[in-house]
Amino acid sequence: MAPSFYSQYPKFHVAVDCIIFGFDAGQLKVLLQKRPFEPRQGEWSLMGGFVKRDEDVDEAAKRVLFQLTGLHDIYMQQVGAFGSVNRDSGDRVVSVAYFALVEVSDVNDELTHQNSAYWESINEMPPLLFDHRDMVERALNCLRALLHSQPVGFRLLPPLFTLSQLQQLYEAILGKQLDKRNFRKRINEMNYIEKTDLIDKLSSKRGAALFQFNQQVYEQSQLFKL
Amino acid sequence: MAPSFYSQYPKFHVAVDCIIFGFDAGQLKVLLQKRPFEPRQGEWSLMGGFVKRDEDVDEAAKRVLFQLTGLHDIYMQQVGAFGSVNRDSGDRVVSVAYFALVEVSDVNDELTHQNSAYWESINEMPPLLFDHRDMVERALNCLRALLHSQPVGFRLLPPLFTLSQLQQLYEAILGKQLDKRNFRKRINEMNYIEKTDLIDKLSSKRGAALFQFNQQVYEQSQLFKL
DNA sequence: TCAAAAGTGTTAAGTTTACACCCATGA
DNA sequence: TCATGGGTGTAAACTTAACACTTTTGA
């Protein structure tokens, strides 16, 4: 192949970093990893990886998520590219950040152990490598905005959940208290969050109704908005 | 330097593409370029360029904007990274898109001519190269969202503008008609959009009051929101 | 019997929308 | 004198926010 016009320009490592959000013990968590290679081995970081030669950047993010959690078909969204010259002390690396919403109990614990990865509360994160803290903050802003426009909360919960759990989740993401009655009123208007006949007896003596998200009803309800 | 852990991984060309928004003749416009090199020379595209070895990706976007318009210190915001394997038929290129808000009359026409760049209405764009149309659409969505949270409109207008101009601009960006009285009521509540003593006699017989944006008042007003 | 979480409506405040006429001026 | 764009207020609809008590049941 003849040398193209492009070939006079430099090339860079391109990486992806994943902000993997989970919800556990009433708190919004992020899956953080002890960096397994030099430089700065052992420091807390996001799970990341280099993009392969014949791999979409989006695919690389999915692959990295899969490597760490064993999960496929997970909601992921790009946060943005981070491209400062000296952001990575190892070499010039342009990194594209993605966030993922996973259910903590679905995650393969063997894989996370192998990768020295641990769930940390968003409010109690240790100092992170490079610009990873910025990435988490930007991801959290994306998630907050998303929560207002789409029902993504349930992706962090088990298929069946109580309204108290859902409210705790919203409070953890938005970082503020919500009024119980107003919250339930709002959820009630969303027909795609359906009450089941099942009762959760674990979290209270009285028992709480379990709800589920109905994707089909949701998609139908969106069609009418045009 | 010893070969680092990183060096086993591939490298890619990294480019920036700029969606340069302007406002003219009552329409939202984008500055498009006839591609000056192969492959696909002569096709309509965004203005772009490769990131240099010792240049932040953000800096590269500013440089490309400057090359085409002669403008410095312009509002720019990243839209996201585009990283499909085959998005560029020349070679593997990961591109980061940015949008800029410029005042059309500030742009250096000599530079745009030299670069075969022309303002096209957002509603009448020709087919664009690669995934550039996606980039424009994503940028427009960003701009619309931004318009609701920050007063960025005036960056597309001259320092002095009439309320009718401002309304036309909002309508062009949002793609829908706005009510004149409601619009003016809303602008009136923003103390940082100040009425001046000057009158514009060009666009109407009666003359319209000219307004200006006051950055200091804006910053003050934002402090109170915490 | 009591502690702990579940569940339930109403009212006031604020925001958004819809809507129509007079004004000033140059041609 | 008239066509053109500039300028102005009010009422209804809707949305959001504030607020307190009863229920159930396991320990």
XYZ file of C-alpha atoms (C1' of nucleotides) in Angstrom:
506
model
C 0.000 0.000 0.000
C 1.354 3.415 -0.932
C 2.149 5.658 2.003
C -1.009 7.669 2.562
C -1.344 11.324 3.378
C -2.142 10.230 6.924
C 1.133 8.442 7.518
C 3.108 11.605 8.158
C 1.112 12.107 11.366
C 1.898 10.581 14.741
C 0.067 7.697 16.328
C -0.938 7.220 19.928
C -2.023 4.520 22.271
C -5.773 4.634 22.647
C -7.296 3.192 25.788
C -10.711 2.854 27.361
C -11.476 3.283 31.047
C -14.674 1.977 32.590
C -16.605 3.561 35.412
C -18.597 0.565 36.593
C -21.450 1.696 38.800
C -23.232 -0.587 41.201
C -25.647 -0.194 44.087
C -25.222 -2.017 47.364
C -25.972 -1.398 51.025
C -27.852 1.766 50.127
C -24.840 3.300 48.437
C -23.724 4.043 44.915
C -20.476 2.188 44.314
C -17.751 2.067 41.711
C -15.625 -0.925 40.893
C -11.995 0.087 41.385
C -8.866 -1.846 40.674
C -5.359 -2.014 42.097
C -3.361 -1.262 38.980
C -1.695 -4.513 37.876
C 1.247 -3.113 35.907
C 3.860 -0.409 35.890
C 4.093 2.495 36.066
C 2.338 3.121 39.356
C 1.449 -0.494 39.913
C -0.768 -1.025 42.947
C -2.433 2.397 42.889
C -6.203 2.626 42.750
C -7.538 3.092 39.256
C -10.441 2.449 36.971
C -10.461 -0.754 35.015
C -9.066 0.032 31.596
C -7.379 -1.441 28.598
C -5.856 -0.583 25.279
C -7.944 -0.617 22.148
C -6.946 -3.413 19.778
C -6.022 -2.940 16.179
C -9.282 -4.211 14.708
C -11.648 -3.288 17.471
C -14.124 -0.435 17.720
C -13.492 1.777 20.716
C -17.001 0.932 21.944
C -16.182 -2.761 21.606
C -13.021 -2.314 23.624
C -15.059 -0.847 26.457
C -17.416 -3.830 26.371
C -14.476 -6.212 26.338
C -12.861 -4.562 29.337
C -16.140 -4.675 31.215
C -16.504 -8.340 30.374
C -12.966 -9.160 31.446
C -13.566 -7.701 34.867
C -17.159 -8.720 35.542
C -18.050 -11.567 33.192
C -21.039 -9.497 32.059
C -22.375 -9.050 28.521
C -25.097 -6.812 27.141
C -24.742 -4.162 29.789
C -25.846 -0.565 29.497
C -22.762 1.505 28.659
C -22.427 5.082 27.597
C -19.450 7.092 26.525
C -18.430 9.891 28.855
C -15.800 11.470 26.650
C -12.185 11.421 25.563
C -9.359 12.431 27.854
C -6.393 13.613 25.883
C -3.980 15.754 27.869
C -0.390 15.181 26.850
C 0.799 14.148 30.292
C -2.281 12.522 31.708
C -0.588 9.114 31.785
C 2.940 9.009 33.154
C 3.716 5.802 31.249
C 3.428 7.172 27.757
C 1.131 9.321 25.678
C -2.294 7.689 25.892
C -5.623 9.084 24.756
C -8.315 7.435 26.816
C -12.027 7.242 26.202
C -14.125 6.854 29.355
C -17.351 4.860 29.513
C -19.695 4.192 32.337
C -21.628 0.973 32.876
C -24.619 0.169 35.073
C -24.436 -3.317 36.543
C -26.207 -5.277 39.195
C -23.637 -5.987 41.860
C -24.804 -9.550 42.468
C -24.416 -10.410 38.778
C -20.728 -9.662 38.849
C -18.395 -12.648 38.791
C -16.492 -12.367 42.076
C -13.747 -14.694 40.932
C -12.906 -12.347 38.100
C -12.910 -9.281 40.282
C -10.670 -11.021 42.816
C -8.284 -12.108 40.096
C -8.152 -8.505 38.955
C -7.810 -7.052 42.453
C -10.983 -5.097 41.987
C -13.268 -3.942 44.796
C -16.472 -2.007 45.134
C -15.958 1.379 46.741
C -18.620 3.835 47.738
C -18.689 6.869 45.480
C -18.428 9.015 48.579
C -15.403 7.245 49.999
C -13.164 6.680 47.029
C -9.443 6.558 47.634
C -7.253 8.879 45.569
C -7.192 7.605 42.015
C -4.500 7.373 39.397
C -4.001 10.027 36.721
C -7.243 11.770 35.776
C -9.476 8.881 36.809
C -11.201 10.910 39.475
C -12.262 13.459 36.839
C -13.577 10.594 34.774
C -15.695 9.338 37.654
C -17.058 12.806 38.304
C -17.939 13.361 34.688
C -19.533 9.914 34.550
C -21.607 10.674 37.609
C -22.826 13.881 36.007
C -23.793 11.930 32.898
C -25.614 9.390 35.024
C -27.525 12.083 36.896
C -28.609 13.721 33.666
C -29.569 10.350 32.230
C -31.668 9.499 35.263
C -33.876 12.493 34.512
C -34.508 11.500 30.923
C -34.584 7.694 31.001
C -35.474 5.020 33.505
C -32.027 3.534 33.983
C -32.157 3.114 37.733
C -33.501 -0.423 37.633
C -30.356 -1.549 35.792
C -28.521 -1.235 39.095
C -31.141 -3.276 40.964
C -32.242 -6.912 40.839
C -35.174 -7.694 38.510
C -37.509 -7.410 41.491
C -37.120 -4.458 43.805
C -39.078 -2.479 46.356
C -39.919 1.186 46.030
C -37.776 1.949 49.052
C -34.795 0.387 47.324
C -35.498 2.375 44.192
C -35.783 5.573 46.179
C -32.536 4.891 48.041
C -30.903 4.342 44.674
C -32.167 7.631 43.299
C -31.023 9.397 46.439
C -27.583 7.827 46.183
C -27.187 8.861 42.551
C -28.557 12.353 42.908
C -26.859 12.911 46.239
C -29.916 14.307 47.949
C -32.955 13.202 49.907
C -36.263 12.765 48.125
C -39.760 13.013 49.532
C -41.262 9.548 49.865
C -44.781 10.438 48.799
C -43.729 12.585 45.872
C -41.325 9.884 44.748
C -43.968 7.161 44.838
C -46.446 9.385 43.055
C -43.938 9.906 40.262
C -43.108 6.204 39.966
C -46.793 5.401 39.947
C -47.231 7.467 36.794
C -44.687 5.257 35.038
C -46.773 2.308 33.922
C -43.657 0.446 32.945
C -42.727 0.016 36.598
C -45.159 -2.700 37.534
C -46.207 -3.924 40.928
C -46.012 -7.699 41.243
C -47.871 -9.961 43.648
C -44.625 -10.735 45.399
C -43.676 -9.397 48.801
C -40.203 -8.735 50.070
C -39.964 -9.748 53.725
C -36.232 -9.270 54.160
C -36.006 -5.558 54.614
C -39.002 -4.990 56.839
C -41.322 -6.803 59.184
C -44.403 -5.676 57.421
C -43.120 -6.629 53.982
C -42.927 -4.455 50.883
C -44.396 -4.991 47.436
C -41.886 -5.999 44.793
C -41.887 -4.146 41.471
C -40.397 -4.905 38.075
C -39.470 -2.916 35.013
C -41.356 -3.805 31.840
C -39.278 -2.976 28.775
C -42.137 -3.463 26.327
C -44.477 -1.151 28.144
C -41.664 1.376 28.330
C -41.006 1.239 24.596
C -44.701 1.599 23.873
C -44.977 4.609 26.138
C -42.069 6.254 24.325
C -43.717 5.916 20.932
C -46.548 8.172 21.989
C -44.168 10.980 22.775
C -43.620 11.779 19.091
C 14.186 4.124 27.677
C 13.292 0.521 28.397
C 10.322 -0.794 26.419
C 7.322 -0.185 28.615
C 4.398 -2.446 29.257
C 2.421 -0.185 26.967
C 4.581 -0.715 23.915
C 3.100 -4.092 23.059
C -0.187 -2.355 22.209
C -1.089 -0.784 18.880
C -1.160 2.906 18.151
C -3.652 4.865 16.119
C -3.988 8.161 14.414
C -5.993 10.497 16.600
C -7.823 13.363 14.965
C -10.154 16.146 15.978
C -13.145 17.319 13.986
C -14.788 20.674 14.602
C -18.441 21.481 14.295
C -18.262 25.252 13.940
C -21.662 26.777 14.540
C -22.598 30.243 13.373
C -25.789 32.241 13.011
C -26.606 34.227 9.925
C -29.679 35.260 7.987
C -31.887 33.828 10.706
C -30.402 30.382 10.362
C -28.086 28.162 12.334
C -25.104 27.367 10.132
C -22.126 25.044 10.168
C -18.798 25.729 8.539
C -18.120 22.882 6.113
C -15.072 22.190 4.052
C -14.318 20.564 0.730
C -11.861 17.910 1.829
C -8.407 18.987 0.644
C -6.663 15.612 0.534
C -7.132 11.991 -0.421
C -8.950 9.734 0.098
C -12.245 11.265 -0.941
C -10.786 14.651 -1.728
C -13.424 17.234 -2.563
C -16.222 15.721 -0.521
C -17.974 17.816 2.084
C -16.595 17.327 5.557
C -16.017 18.949 8.877
C -12.774 20.786 9.409
C -10.427 18.408 11.136
C -6.822 17.634 11.771
C -4.516 15.133 13.360
C -3.394 15.575 16.928
C 0.291 16.384 17.196
C 2.754 14.487 19.285
C 3.030 17.007 22.098
C -0.379 18.536 21.921
C -3.412 18.010 24.139
C -6.429 16.820 22.206
C -8.280 19.952 23.381
C -5.415 22.072 22.070
C -5.586 20.352 18.722
C -9.240 21.314 18.434
C -8.402 24.939 19.202
C -5.592 24.871 16.663
C -7.836 23.496 13.939
C -10.453 26.120 14.708
C -7.809 28.822 14.539
C -6.419 27.544 11.264
C -9.789 27.785 9.621
C -11.202 30.936 11.186
C -8.332 32.934 12.680
C -10.214 32.930 15.977
C -8.799 32.425 19.467
C -10.510 32.059 22.845
C -13.688 30.615 21.461
C -16.207 28.561 23.368
C -15.567 24.916 22.529
C -16.924 21.760 24.047
C -16.130 18.158 23.409
C -18.918 16.105 21.864
C -17.269 12.712 22.166
C -14.919 10.237 20.579
C -15.769 8.377 17.390
C -13.883 5.143 17.185
C -15.406 2.620 14.807
C -12.792 0.557 13.035
C -13.855 1.528 9.531
C -15.151 5.023 10.085
C -12.321 6.521 7.999
C -11.591 4.807 4.704
C -8.020 6.168 4.651
C -6.734 4.377 7.709
C -7.747 3.622 11.275
C -8.414 6.999 12.895
C -10.017 7.694 16.230
C -11.545 11.140 16.065
C -12.698 13.401 18.866
C -15.436 15.848 17.882
C -15.758 19.345 19.317
C -18.238 22.078 18.661
C -17.455 25.780 18.646
C -19.722 28.817 18.815
C -18.456 31.686 16.704
C -19.750 34.967 15.459
C -19.893 34.671 11.694
C -18.611 38.187 11.056
C -15.510 37.541 13.182
C -14.374 34.741 10.923
C -11.470 35.496 8.629
C -12.912 35.044 5.157
C -9.512 34.759 3.530
C -8.746 31.713 5.637
C -12.046 30.062 4.941
C -11.612 30.677 1.215
C -8.116 29.262 1.280
C -9.541 26.189 2.977
C -12.541 25.885 0.668
C -14.877 26.259 3.619
C -18.413 27.578 3.442
C -21.273 28.229 5.806
C -24.162 25.856 5.259
C -27.500 25.956 6.944
C -27.937 23.127 9.419
C -31.168 22.248 7.638
C -29.633 22.106 4.188
C -26.356 20.315 4.691
C -24.997 18.282 1.794
C -24.111 14.638 2.474
C -21.001 14.557 4.606
C -17.954 12.339 4.665
C -17.626 9.332 6.964
C -19.556 9.765 10.220
C -19.450 13.550 10.121
C -23.180 13.862 9.932
C -23.514 11.893 13.180
C -21.009 14.244 14.713
C -23.050 17.275 13.701
C -26.213 15.735 15.068
C -24.613 14.858 18.360
C -23.115 18.339 18.562
C -26.490 19.912 17.935
C -27.978 17.841 20.740
C -25.204 19.014 23.044
C -25.822 22.599 22.028
C -29.537 22.310 22.670
C -28.954 20.861 26.114
C -26.374 23.530 26.832
C -28.746 26.291 25.828
C -31.098 25.225 28.604
C -28.431 25.358 31.283
C -26.171 28.225 30.260
C -26.539 31.459 28.327
C -24.391 30.567 25.335
C -26.614 32.002 22.649
C -24.981 35.408 22.639
C -21.684 33.810 21.581
C -23.205 33.391 18.146
C -24.317 37.019 17.969
C -22.496 40.336 17.789
C -21.811 42.051 21.135
C -24.951 44.122 20.645
C -28.096 42.370 19.565
C -31.839 42.820 19.566
C -34.260 40.541 21.339
C -35.738 39.505 18.030
C -32.330 38.365 16.856
C -31.838 36.432 20.068
C -35.228 34.800 19.716
C -34.566 33.844 16.098
C -31.323 32.287 17.256
C -33.014 30.248 19.962
C -35.634 29.135 17.478
C -32.971 28.112 14.978
C -31.068 26.089 17.561
C -34.066 24.438 19.155
C -35.806 23.912 15.846
C -39.133 25.249 16.991
C -41.087 28.465 17.297
C -41.130 30.340 20.592
C -43.753 32.699 21.946
C -42.508 36.285 21.763
C -43.930 37.462 25.056
C -42.875 34.401 27.001
C -39.420 34.602 25.499
C -38.969 38.238 26.458
C -40.293 37.595 29.937
C -37.678 34.901 30.400
C -34.845 37.047 29.068
C -35.982 39.878 31.301
C -35.406 37.725 34.359
C -31.769 37.296 33.335
C -30.165 40.459 34.695
C -27.000 39.642 32.833
C -28.683 40.429 29.537
C -28.684 44.192 29.737
C -30.600 46.697 27.698
C -28.377 49.458 26.330
C -29.377 52.952 25.230
C -28.589 52.040 21.656
C -31.186 51.429 19.015
C -30.881 49.196 15.997
C -32.541 50.829 13.013
C -31.467 48.335 10.382
C -33.954 45.595 10.893
C -37.071 47.647 11.451
C -38.516 51.069 10.878
C -39.386 51.644 14.458
C -35.986 50.542 15.736
C -35.240 47.921 18.369
C -33.348 48.223 21.631
C -29.895 46.679 21.572
C -28.893 44.368 24.422
C -25.552 43.066 25.630
C -24.391 40.163 27.738
C -22.628 41.073 30.974
C -20.234 38.347 31.987
C -19.618 39.740 35.470
C -23.267 39.982 36.342
C -23.676 36.453 35.043
C -20.881 35.100 37.225
C -22.290 36.883 40.249
C -25.734 35.467 39.634
C -24.272 31.956 39.453
C -22.598 32.265 42.849
C -25.944 32.648 44.561
C -27.119 29.335 43.199
C -24.972 27.344 45.647
C -46.039 -3.537 73.114
C -43.068 -1.302 70.499
C -39.683 -0.376 67.016
C -39.131 -0.213 62.087
C -40.264 0.231 57.540
C -44.543 0.475 54.302
C -47.965 2.877 52.582
C -51.119 6.808 51.497
C -53.582 12.668 49.598
C -54.049 17.322 49.846
C -52.752 22.036 49.445
C -49.829 25.883 48.226
C -46.250 27.718 45.405
C -44.087 28.097 41.348
C -43.601 27.436 36.471
C -45.161 27.154 31.879
C -48.235 28.003 28.263
C -51.569 30.388 25.496
C -53.114 34.369 23.725
C -54.083 39.889 20.995
C -53.457 44.393 20.642
C -51.119 49.072 20.293
C -46.705 51.594 18.907
C -43.366 53.943 16.052
C -41.573 54.727 11.733
C -39.972 54.824 6.763
C -41.554 54.131 2.411
C -51.619 55.786 5.226
C -50.094 51.571 5.675
C -47.010 47.703 6.066
C -43.427 46.115 9.131
C -41.385 44.603 13.071
C -41.231 46.244 18.289
C -43.113 46.047 22.416
C -46.304 44.729 26.377
C -49.718 41.591 30.668
C -52.923 38.296 32.371
C -55.231 34.035 33.290
C -55.406 28.961 33.066
C -53.016 24.657 33.143
C -49.674 22.128 34.848
C -45.814 20.771 37.746
C -43.349 20.668 41.875
C -42.784 20.882 46.771
C -44.142 20.548 51.444
C -46.123 18.045 54.854
C -48.041 13.676 59.048
C -50.301 9.981 60.187
C -51.898 4.872 60.015
C -50.613 -0.023 59.020
C -48.322 -4.368 59.670
C -45.580 -7.503 61.985
C -41.411 -9.733 64.132
C -38.780 -9.396 68.042
